[in-house]
XYZ file of C-alpha atoms in Angstrom:
666
model
C 22.131 117.885 -74.158
C 24.796 120.518 -73.445
C 26.960 121.822 -70.634
C 29.336 124.727 -70.272
C 32.974 124.089 -71.198
C 34.108 125.461 -67.868
C 32.883 127.542 -64.990
C 33.210 131.288 -64.846
C 31.818 132.215 -68.299
C 31.217 135.891 -67.506
C 31.043 137.152 -71.128
C 28.418 139.822 -71.792
C 28.096 139.160 -75.530
C 29.207 135.555 -76.021
C 27.906 132.160 -74.856
C 30.227 129.093 -74.989
C 28.834 125.574 -74.508
C 29.925 122.055 -75.280
C 27.862 119.033 -76.334
C 28.152 115.320 -75.553
C 30.629 114.828 -78.400
C 32.959 117.451 -77.023
C 32.108 120.041 -79.735
C 32.255 123.632 -78.507
C 29.398 125.880 -79.609
C 30.129 129.593 -79.565
C 27.217 131.998 -79.916
C 27.459 135.753 -80.464
C 24.526 137.696 -79.040
C 25.536 141.309 -78.583
C 23.867 142.655 -75.469
C 21.294 145.425 -75.849
C 21.675 145.448 -79.649
C 19.253 144.273 -82.385
C 22.127 143.034 -84.544
C 25.610 141.679 -83.959
C 28.614 143.854 -84.798
C 32.302 143.480 -83.876
C 33.005 146.259 -81.422
C 35.976 146.591 -79.114
C 34.311 144.887 -76.157
C 32.956 142.049 -78.338
C 36.451 141.386 -79.724
C 38.052 141.622 -76.311
C 35.746 138.950 -74.977
C 36.377 136.810 -78.031
C 40.098 137.068 -77.289
C 39.500 135.660 -73.744
C 37.394 132.846 -75.177
C 40.053 131.909 -77.717
C 42.543 131.608 -74.840
C 40.200 129.112 -73.193
C 39.648 127.183 -76.374
C 43.409 126.948 -76.971
C 43.692 125.473 -73.503
C 40.637 123.202 -73.453
C 41.193 121.696 -76.981
C 37.553 120.652 -77.699
C 36.684 118.122 -80.435
C 35.822 121.093 -82.651
C 34.313 124.546 -82.682
C 31.121 125.897 -84.248
C 30.414 129.624 -84.372
C 26.765 130.720 -84.699
C 24.634 133.723 -83.866
C 22.485 133.938 -80.793
C 20.133 136.276 -82.657
C 17.357 134.959 -84.945
C 17.907 135.343 -88.683
C 20.958 137.538 -88.240
C 24.691 136.831 -88.009
C 27.238 139.709 -88.003
C 26.742 142.923 -89.960
C 30.404 143.851 -89.731
C 32.651 145.960 -87.507
C 30.940 148.504 -85.258
C 30.955 151.572 -87.505
C 30.141 153.780 -84.523
C 33.626 153.117 -83.127
C 35.426 154.199 -86.279
C 35.241 157.829 -85.146
C 36.797 157.180 -81.751
C 40.240 158.347 -82.969
C 41.894 159.825 -86.012
C 45.380 158.896 -84.782
C 46.834 156.607 -87.400
C 49.184 154.870 -84.903
C 46.222 154.018 -82.635
C 44.249 152.725 -85.572
C 47.182 150.600 -86.675
C 47.436 149.124 -83.163
C 43.715 148.327 -83.208
C 43.941 146.584 -86.587
C 47.087 144.687 -85.564
C 45.299 143.291 -82.450
C 42.413 142.034 -84.543
C 44.851 140.525 -87.085
C 46.591 138.659 -84.258
C 43.288 137.421 -82.801
C 41.958 136.222 -86.176
C 45.249 134.436 -86.878
C 44.948 132.534 -83.594
C 41.422 131.505 -84.542
C 42.670 130.376 -87.930
C 45.446 128.326 -86.270
C 43.238 126.541 -83.673
C 44.417 122.865 -83.634
C 40.927 121.347 -84.122
C 38.160 121.546 -86.763
C 36.305 124.869 -86.886
C 32.970 125.628 -88.592
C 30.921 128.761 -88.932
C 27.173 128.349 -89.656
C 24.942 131.369 -90.224
C 21.840 132.937 -91.693
C 21.107 136.577 -92.286
C 23.770 139.191 -92.959
C 27.406 138.010 -92.928
C 29.132 141.185 -93.973
C 32.475 143.029 -93.605
C 34.192 141.969 -90.399
C 31.686 139.174 -89.929
C 32.759 137.656 -93.210
C 36.417 138.261 -92.398
C 35.956 136.371 -89.138
C 34.198 133.565 -91.028
C 37.096 133.228 -93.443
C 39.269 132.190 -90.460
C 37.180 129.015 -90.051
C 37.861 125.686 -91.798
C 34.343 125.326 -93.182
C 31.602 127.913 -93.808
C 27.885 127.029 -94.012
C 25.044 129.407 -94.877
C 21.268 128.941 -94.805
C 19.978 129.247 -98.355
C 17.310 131.746 -97.390
C 16.298 135.028 -98.986
C 17.399 137.036 -95.963
C 20.964 135.686 -96.080
C 23.586 137.914 -97.711
C 27.347 137.698 -97.884
C 29.784 140.433 -98.895
C 32.334 143.165 -98.206
C 30.603 146.599 -98.116
C 33.713 148.406 -96.752
C 34.341 150.340 -100.001
C 31.115 152.224 -99.301
C 32.758 153.572 -96.161
C 35.907 154.717 -97.898
C 38.091 151.721 -96.837
C 38.580 148.132 -97.843
C 38.469 144.923 -95.662
C 40.804 145.537 -92.740
C 40.462 142.448 -90.523
C 42.471 140.163 -92.848
C 39.753 139.810 -95.483
C 41.789 141.102 -98.377
C 44.250 138.260 -98.043
C 41.953 135.448 -96.905
C 39.318 136.162 -99.558
C 41.903 135.915 -102.326
C 43.166 132.625 -100.874
C 39.606 131.280 -100.736
C 38.319 132.482 -104.137
C 41.312 133.470 -106.285
C 42.359 136.971 -107.143
C 39.819 138.064 -109.710
C 36.657 136.975 -107.913
C 37.809 138.322 -104.565
C 38.792 141.690 -106.008
C 35.431 142.000 -107.765
C 33.588 141.439 -104.503
C 35.736 143.851 -102.517
C 35.831 146.607 -105.202
C 32.069 146.601 -105.837
C 30.812 146.068 -102.278
C 28.243 143.750 -103.835
C 26.212 141.478 -101.488
C 25.799 137.888 -102.647
C 22.993 135.389 -102.098
C 24.162 132.126 -100.514
C 24.352 130.031 -103.731
C 26.276 132.726 -105.536
C 28.679 133.014 -102.591
C 29.143 129.226 -102.620
C 29.812 129.234 -106.391
C 32.488 131.873 -105.888
C 34.153 130.063 -102.948
C 33.240 132.460 -100.135
C 31.237 129.768 -98.426
C 31.504 125.957 -98.678
C 27.992 124.621 -98.093
C 24.402 125.797 -98.186
C 21.521 124.361 -96.197
C 17.915 124.462 -97.478
C 15.614 127.017 -95.746
C 13.903 124.172 -93.952
C 17.116 122.375 -93.008
C 19.110 122.572 -89.753
C 22.243 124.699 -89.657
C 23.119 123.092 -86.309
C 23.058 119.557 -87.635
C 24.963 120.510 -90.747
C 27.648 122.259 -88.620
C 27.918 119.294 -86.210
C 28.372 116.875 -89.118
C 31.040 119.120 -90.703
C 33.023 119.297 -87.450
C 32.866 115.513 -86.839
C 33.954 114.869 -90.478
C 36.753 117.447 -90.093
C 35.751 119.259 -93.314
C 38.038 121.926 -94.728
C 37.580 124.358 -97.606
C 39.035 123.220 -100.911
C 41.605 125.354 -102.676
C 40.233 127.372 -105.562
C 40.686 125.865 -109.027
C 43.775 126.366 -111.159
C 42.175 129.125 -113.245
C 41.188 131.065 -110.086
C 44.709 130.605 -108.635
C 46.237 131.756 -111.915
C 44.739 135.186 -111.356
C 47.274 135.698 -108.527
C 50.309 134.908 -110.686
C 52.499 137.948 -111.158
C 52.084 138.613 -114.927
C 48.341 137.940 -114.772
C 47.997 140.044 -111.615
C 49.663 143.015 -113.255
C 47.416 142.843 -116.243
C 44.285 142.476 -114.112
C 45.322 145.405 -111.909
C 45.610 147.637 -114.938
C 42.127 146.623 -116.121
C 40.701 147.119 -112.613
C 42.086 150.652 -112.463
C 40.487 151.504 -115.772
C 37.099 150.147 -114.715
C 37.310 151.887 -111.348
C 38.326 155.166 -112.969
C 35.151 155.077 -115.059
C 33.129 155.144 -111.820
C 35.166 157.061 -109.259
C 38.073 159.476 -109.311
C 41.154 158.491 -107.285
C 41.340 161.827 -105.479
C 37.735 161.464 -104.379
C 37.674 157.722 -103.533
C 41.191 156.411 -102.833
C 40.238 153.094 -101.188
C 39.646 150.972 -104.342
C 42.904 152.232 -105.867
C 44.815 151.400 -102.646
C 43.344 147.897 -102.778
C 44.334 147.429 -106.412
C 47.836 148.604 -105.653
C 48.062 146.067 -102.802
C 46.790 143.282 -105.043
C 49.281 144.105 -107.785
C 52.113 144.137 -105.265
C 51.216 141.151 -103.069
C 48.148 139.315 -104.400
C 50.097 136.056 -104.476
C 50.469 136.041 -100.663
C 47.581 136.153 -98.188
C 49.901 137.070 -95.302
C 51.533 139.899 -97.284
C 48.098 141.264 -98.318
C 47.113 141.282 -94.654
C 50.340 143.005 -93.644
C 49.773 145.743 -96.237
C 46.142 146.012 -95.192
C 47.364 146.774 -91.667
C 49.077 149.871 -92.978
C 46.725 151.107 -95.635
C 43.326 150.680 -93.950
C 44.163 152.805 -90.833
C 45.335 155.646 -93.054
C 42.151 155.407 -95.079
C 40.070 155.405 -91.934
C 41.739 158.609 -90.739
C 41.176 160.323 -94.133
C 38.480 162.840 -95.104
C 36.779 160.506 -97.614
C 36.156 157.711 -95.111
C 35.118 160.155 -92.392
C 32.582 161.789 -94.698
C 31.295 158.486 -96.071
C 30.765 157.301 -92.519
C 28.733 160.462 -91.993
C 26.652 159.498 -95.070
C 26.094 156.081 -93.468
C 24.726 157.795 -90.335
C 22.544 160.051 -92.468
C 21.170 156.943 -94.206
C 20.331 155.495 -90.790
C 18.580 158.797 -89.852
C 16.392 158.528 -92.946
C 15.590 154.897 -92.136
C 14.453 156.025 -88.677
C 11.822 158.319 -90.283
C 9.984 155.184 -91.389
C 9.756 153.770 -87.861
C 7.437 156.497 -86.488
C 4.338 154.606 -87.590
C 3.041 151.016 -87.740
C 1.302 151.714 -91.072
C 1.634 148.800 -93.550
C 0.023 148.777 -97.017
C -1.243 145.792 -98.940
C -2.909 147.477 -101.889
C -1.796 150.561 -103.818
C -3.805 152.415 -106.442
C -1.801 154.635 -108.800
C -3.601 157.114 -111.045
C -1.612 158.187 -114.126
C 0.301 155.600 -116.149
C 2.941 157.918 -117.554
C 6.623 157.392 -116.915
C 6.468 158.360 -113.244
C 3.100 156.786 -112.401
C 3.848 153.606 -114.277
C 7.237 153.234 -112.734
C 5.924 153.923 -109.218
C 3.316 151.180 -109.760
C 5.920 148.768 -111.063
C 8.228 149.443 -108.132
C 5.447 148.855 -105.586
C 4.506 145.556 -107.265
C 8.167 144.481 -107.255
C 8.168 145.053 -103.489
C 5.267 142.629 -102.962
C 2.245 144.966 -102.998
C -0.919 144.505 -104.995
C -1.176 147.439 -107.405
C -3.926 148.770 -109.658
C -2.834 151.258 -112.318
C -5.423 153.627 -113.704
C -5.492 155.886 -116.753
C -8.036 157.112 -119.311
C -7.578 154.249 -121.737
C -5.844 150.896 -121.786
C -3.448 152.124 -124.466
C -1.946 154.532 -121.996
C -1.401 151.741 -119.399
C 0.094 149.112 -121.716
C 3.517 150.732 -122.119
C 3.840 150.977 -118.346
C 2.989 147.277 -117.964
C 5.628 146.452 -120.589
C 8.286 148.547 -118.794
C 7.320 146.862 -115.556
C 8.040 143.457 -117.049
C 11.630 144.516 -117.771
C 11.998 145.834 -114.201
C 10.743 142.552 -112.777
C 13.165 140.490 -114.847
C 16.083 142.689 -113.909
C 15.267 142.886 -110.202
C 13.592 139.585 -109.303
C 15.642 137.183 -111.448
C 13.627 133.929 -111.150
C 10.676 133.170 -113.448
C 8.440 132.393 -110.466
C 9.114 135.727 -108.771
C 8.676 137.611 -112.053
C 5.349 135.894 -112.735
C 4.110 136.705 -109.218
C 5.006 140.338 -109.659
C 3.230 140.516 -112.976
C 0.108 139.085 -111.340
C 0.225 141.816 -108.697
C 0.163 144.675 -111.208
C -3.253 145.155 -112.825
C -4.495 147.587 -115.450
C -7.535 149.356 -114.097
C -9.133 151.794 -116.547
C -12.326 151.918 -114.513
C -10.558 152.692 -111.279
C -12.105 149.821 -109.373
C -9.001 149.410 -107.179
C -9.558 152.876 -105.686
C -12.311 151.705 -103.337
C -10.149 149.083 -101.629
C -6.736 150.759 -101.681
C -4.579 151.388 -98.621
C -2.524 153.949 -100.512
C -3.698 156.160 -103.384
C -0.986 157.949 -105.417
C -1.877 160.628 -107.963
C 0.752 160.871 -110.677
C -0.908 162.691 -113.578
C 0.558 165.595 -115.515
C 1.535 168.759 -113.637
C -1.716 170.711 -113.932
C -3.228 172.210 -110.784
C -6.836 172.165 -111.989
C -6.640 168.627 -113.352
C -5.252 167.399 -110.058
C -7.943 169.190 -108.066
C -10.700 167.606 -110.163
C -9.106 164.195 -109.661
C -8.834 164.506 -105.866
C -12.495 165.581 -105.733
C -13.340 162.170 -107.268
C -10.871 160.386 -105.011
C -12.501 162.035 -102.013
C -15.818 160.373 -102.893
C -14.460 156.872 -103.556
C -11.382 156.143 -101.491
C -11.654 154.318 -98.148
C -11.459 156.484 -95.030
C -8.315 154.682 -93.828
C -6.470 155.178 -97.146
C -3.312 157.281 -97.336
C -3.939 159.906 -100.078
C -0.845 161.222 -101.837
C 0.193 163.339 -104.807
C 3.463 162.941 -106.663
C 3.488 166.579 -107.751
C 6.926 168.031 -108.340
C 6.204 171.512 -107.090
C 2.507 172.346 -106.542
C 1.787 173.325 -102.879
C -0.395 170.826 -101.010
C -2.838 173.496 -99.879
C -3.844 174.166 -103.516
C -4.925 170.526 -103.871
C -6.090 169.400 -100.407
C -8.994 171.822 -99.993
C -11.202 169.704 -102.241
C -11.090 166.923 -99.677
C -13.564 166.557 -96.797
C -10.515 166.265 -94.544
C -7.645 168.278 -96.061
C -5.239 166.957 -93.400
C -5.326 163.542 -95.136
C -3.327 164.640 -98.178
C 0.445 164.287 -98.252
C 2.969 164.426 -101.032
C 4.894 161.329 -102.023
C 7.416 162.854 -104.394
C 9.407 160.146 -106.163
C 12.348 160.907 -108.436
C 13.122 159.648 -111.948
C 14.179 156.901 -112.529
C 12.077 155.460 -109.705
C 13.928 152.153 -109.629
C 17.287 153.849 -109.117
C 16.581 156.965 -107.069
C 16.392 155.999 -103.367
C 14.715 159.115 -101.945
C 11.020 159.969 -101.527
C 10.069 163.387 -100.221
C 7.178 163.187 -97.758
C 5.501 166.555 -98.314
C 3.433 168.220 -95.610
C 2.153 171.688 -94.720
C 0.854 173.192 -91.440
C -2.581 171.663 -92.042
C -1.303 168.126 -92.658
C -1.897 165.460 -90.042
C 1.412 164.402 -88.476
C 0.009 160.897 -88.250
C -0.400 160.854 -92.047
C 3.139 162.165 -92.512
C 4.432 159.336 -90.346
C 2.327 156.839 -92.320
C 3.794 158.200 -95.565
C 7.296 157.743 -94.185
C 6.483 154.210 -93.110
C 5.108 153.400 -96.558
C 8.197 154.791 -98.284
C 10.361 152.629 -96.015
C 8.160 149.609 -96.698
C 8.867 149.831 -100.425
C 12.588 150.202 -99.844
C 12.991 153.969 -100.166
C 14.420 156.638 -97.830
C 11.728 158.940 -96.468
C 12.515 162.652 -96.124
C 9.777 164.861 -94.598
C 9.757 168.283 -96.279
C 7.568 171.348 -96.032
C 5.233 172.154 -98.891
C 6.996 175.172 -100.204
C 7.395 175.502 -104.031
C 9.820 172.878 -105.237
C 10.009 171.258 -101.818
C 13.717 170.561 -101.112
C 15.358 168.786 -104.042
C 13.745 170.612 -106.941
C 14.025 173.929 -105.151
C 17.778 173.528 -104.842
C 18.264 172.024 -108.328
C 16.279 174.766 -110.128
C 18.728 177.698 -109.529
C 21.672 175.297 -110.078
C 20.263 174.260 -113.475
C 19.295 177.809 -114.413
C 22.845 178.932 -113.585
C 24.219 176.248 -115.880
C 21.899 177.394 -118.687
C 22.988 181.009 -118.123
C 26.671 180.103 -118.198
C 26.088 178.042 -121.360
C 24.363 181.048 -123.044
C 27.372 183.184 -122.069
C 29.643 180.863 -123.982
C 30.754 178.077 -121.661
C 30.475 174.738 -123.555
C 28.022 172.280 -122.084
C 30.793 169.659 -121.987
C 32.948 171.970 -119.788
C 30.046 172.594 -117.412
C 29.313 168.881 -117.062
C 33.000 167.995 -116.625
C 33.441 170.660 -113.983
C 30.461 169.349 -111.986
C 31.714 165.795 -112.280
C 35.212 166.757 -111.253
C 33.635 168.388 -108.151
C 32.024 165.055 -107.400
C 28.492 165.215 -108.796
C 27.277 161.957 -110.456
C 26.489 163.805 -113.682
C 26.711 167.386 -114.896
C 23.732 169.783 -114.942
C 23.265 169.729 -118.680
C 23.209 165.965 -118.882
C 20.934 165.914 -115.836
C 18.454 168.302 -117.534
C 18.341 166.011 -120.597
C 17.960 162.922 -118.383
C 15.111 164.325 -116.273
C 13.377 165.654 -119.408
C 13.300 169.229 -120.675
C 9.524 169.177 -120.528
C 9.663 168.265 -116.843
C 12.275 170.957 -116.242
C 10.057 173.485 -117.992
C 7.166 172.622 -115.789
C 9.233 172.960 -112.628
C 10.635 176.350 -113.739
C 7.119 177.630 -114.487
C 5.902 176.543 -111.086
C 8.882 177.859 -109.146
C 9.732 180.989 -111.070
C 6.426 182.119 -112.592
C 6.856 185.232 -114.708
C 10.459 185.673 -113.603
C 11.702 182.601 -115.504
C 12.680 184.793 -118.456
C 15.189 183.496 -120.985
C 15.468 180.021 -119.430
C 11.749 179.389 -119.997
C 11.905 180.704 -123.532
C 14.821 178.404 -124.460
C 13.154 175.331 -122.959
C 9.784 176.149 -124.559
C 11.383 176.336 -128.012
C 13.160 173.037 -127.491
C 10.081 171.242 -126.143
C 7.939 172.584 -129.002
C 10.544 171.203 -131.439
C 10.234 167.788 -129.812
C 13.654 168.003 -128.155
C 12.796 166.581 -124.750
C 16.228 165.231 -123.864
C 17.275 161.578 -123.445
C 13.770 160.173 -123.919
C 13.353 161.746 -127.373
C 16.944 161.232 -128.494
C 17.801 164.935 -128.506
C 17.939 167.797 -126.041
C 20.987 169.807 -125.279
C 22.887 166.704 -126.360
C 22.250 164.201 -129.144
C 21.654 160.768 -127.487
C 22.738 157.418 -128.954
C 22.026 154.135 -127.179
C 21.235 155.950 -123.953
C 24.514 157.934 -123.929
C 25.053 161.648 -124.725
C 27.368 162.432 -127.638
C 30.021 164.825 -126.399
C 32.677 166.929 -128.061
C 35.623 165.990 -125.788
C 37.730 168.880 -127.071
C 35.112 171.474 -125.988
C 36.033 171.212 -122.319
C 39.731 171.836 -122.922
C 41.292 175.128 -121.924
C 38.777 175.799 -119.135
C 39.639 176.148 -115.416
C 37.302 173.379 -114.224
C 37.824 174.093 -110.514
C 36.871 177.766 -111.006
C 33.894 176.741 -113.189
C 32.723 174.297 -110.565
C 32.853 176.942 -107.830
C 30.808 179.322 -109.978
C 28.420 176.617 -111.045
C 27.740 175.277 -107.528
C 27.265 178.617 -105.769
C 23.447 178.938 -106.376
C 23.121 175.289 -105.220
C 24.754 176.146 -101.881
C 22.866 179.460 -101.535
C 19.511 177.703 -101.947
C 20.466 174.989 -99.434
C 21.089 177.707 -96.871
C 17.769 179.348 -97.780
C 15.898 176.050 -97.415
C 17.404 175.552 -93.973
C 16.455 179.108 -92.981
C 12.880 178.502 -94.307
C 12.677 175.204 -92.326
C 11.908 173.147 -95.389
C 13.548 170.294 -93.434
C 14.082 169.924 -89.696
C 17.859 169.999 -89.650
C 21.086 170.464 -91.610
C 21.638 166.657 -91.268
C 18.307 165.905 -93.018
C 19.093 168.514 -95.684
C 22.479 166.876 -96.356
C 20.789 163.485 -96.523
C 18.162 164.756 -98.970
C 20.682 166.319 -101.293
C 22.955 163.263 -101.303
C 20.210 160.714 -101.931
C 18.004 163.040 -104.003
C 20.575 164.795 -106.229
C 23.637 162.650 -105.801
C 25.619 165.440 -104.133
C 29.210 164.149 -103.819
C 29.001 161.596 -100.948
C 32.699 161.859 -100.202
C 32.120 165.525 -99.230
C 29.530 164.489 -96.583
C 26.642 166.711 -97.776
C 26.432 170.374 -98.887
C 25.993 171.914 -95.433
C 28.769 169.740 -93.996
C 30.978 170.685 -96.935
C 30.378 174.408 -96.435
C 31.046 174.061 -92.710
C 34.262 172.069 -93.328
C 35.397 174.557 -95.972
C 34.795 177.480 -93.663
C 36.684 175.730 -90.830
C 39.543 175.002 -93.202
C 39.736 178.631 -94.339
C 39.654 179.812 -90.713
C 42.412 177.389 -89.741
C 44.534 178.468 -92.688
C 44.158 182.166 -91.914
C 45.185 181.502 -88.287
C 48.375 179.909 -89.543
C 49.308 182.854 -91.722
C 51.689 185.388 -90.028
C 50.056 188.620 -89.043
């Protein structure tokens, strides 16, 4: 039984009701949106409702979502680009701070109860409530992802999270952007109570209000991490750990947060005051603006997977080498039934063993690991082919061998099955003509390591069915990857761009530039690793195959160098030696070798072929747009996200040069 608190509830996004015990129930259901986010209009309406609650003084207040299995994904990122004026941004943040403080000060018990995503601004709002309850379900996640957008929590979260959890735990969550499952969030103090998946959030929230429950203070050890001497020590350690992952000039937000913690981590109100100054400046900066662009590019790639209703249950992978085995393992980890075929069982067993390690790392619980193991079957005879929804060829890069294989697949695979090759560079037309219907074949080009690289190129040519391309994109999305449709030109997009970049690095190395200097220059530019380390990581045998396919007879000295190394067993990281010696998965570097080199100038020279090839790919319509090219190079090669993508970087650089020349006196 429920009735409205008062007449005249004209809110577009909120619903406010009261029950027979006088408890107010506030539901957020953002109009015309699939998920809730805290936009300007939503917050303005919330302000009006808080005025009413301050006046009506109900028995208590419960905040819930009006959307099923979803709470609040954070602030509305789309509104972040509305202004770059720091004063306006400061005013916006100040208004939210004042609103959230009023919610925190409401003179009656307040409870938030949620399932689904409680992230960013949604979590910051939740921290204003006396008691926080989460449904202990697999779809529930809690965290602060703001660092991925070049900022840190700006709605009071930096201060309130430290007050709730202690300094060390709160800083770890904010600096990493890690999302927590409900029990982990409860253990850390972000939430106070979990409800079983079959329990009732509403009843738990009602009981908490009537019992006037309030969050407990963190323990003494957690509170001790905010004491001044401890805080200073921890801040120094945090800077070191952050510096190992991100340069301050590239990603200033984590360093600004650490500075704030060192200065004021003992006081929630002071942290919030500092946050009100720092976060608007970060929002207006280039890094945050470009990372927000990357966020939009990510959403664009996700949209590629929504063009089809295709859903797979069974996948058959042919070729149990590193790529094939890891593709099979990844699909099994995502809940699909997978059969893995190779010539003999001895070739499949190492892949099954590697898969077990992936399952333990990714799935955590013994039950989930056992279930994944049961979904991945060795299949020497290829019996799974006849009932597969998706067939992925992942044998060695040999055109004739792949053609023979697809001739057999053509005879045995179901008519509805999606047929795909994981070739790195061979044009589809040179494989598809052995099929009765050549339009069926697409490329599903995964990158190594499969478990870490988020991109899959969906390869097509003029003869490919658009329906099959859409199905391939849907499948990639189903298994948690970003789908990028690319034309079947040699090297597709990512390898085509990487090849001249890597060849340029080899040429510069032959001309006397130390490999350490080349890698350091690339990393200083913002690449996740340098070209020499990348070549070793991918595998020199793989690189040799790509160069042969792309360059043919013109490969010259690069091919000769790689052939000699491969023949000597120097394959890179996987063999323990390539350009570098590798120990425990790390390259051994001569740190002195990079000294005395102009790294900025080296980076400019090193990256030029990369940019030239990006322009050529766009001219050749390898992808549909500059936005998709930027997305592919960020998620496929790790191009510096803080620069917003290669084409965006070139455009911004050109605009900056033009602006500078206009300022110079004539």
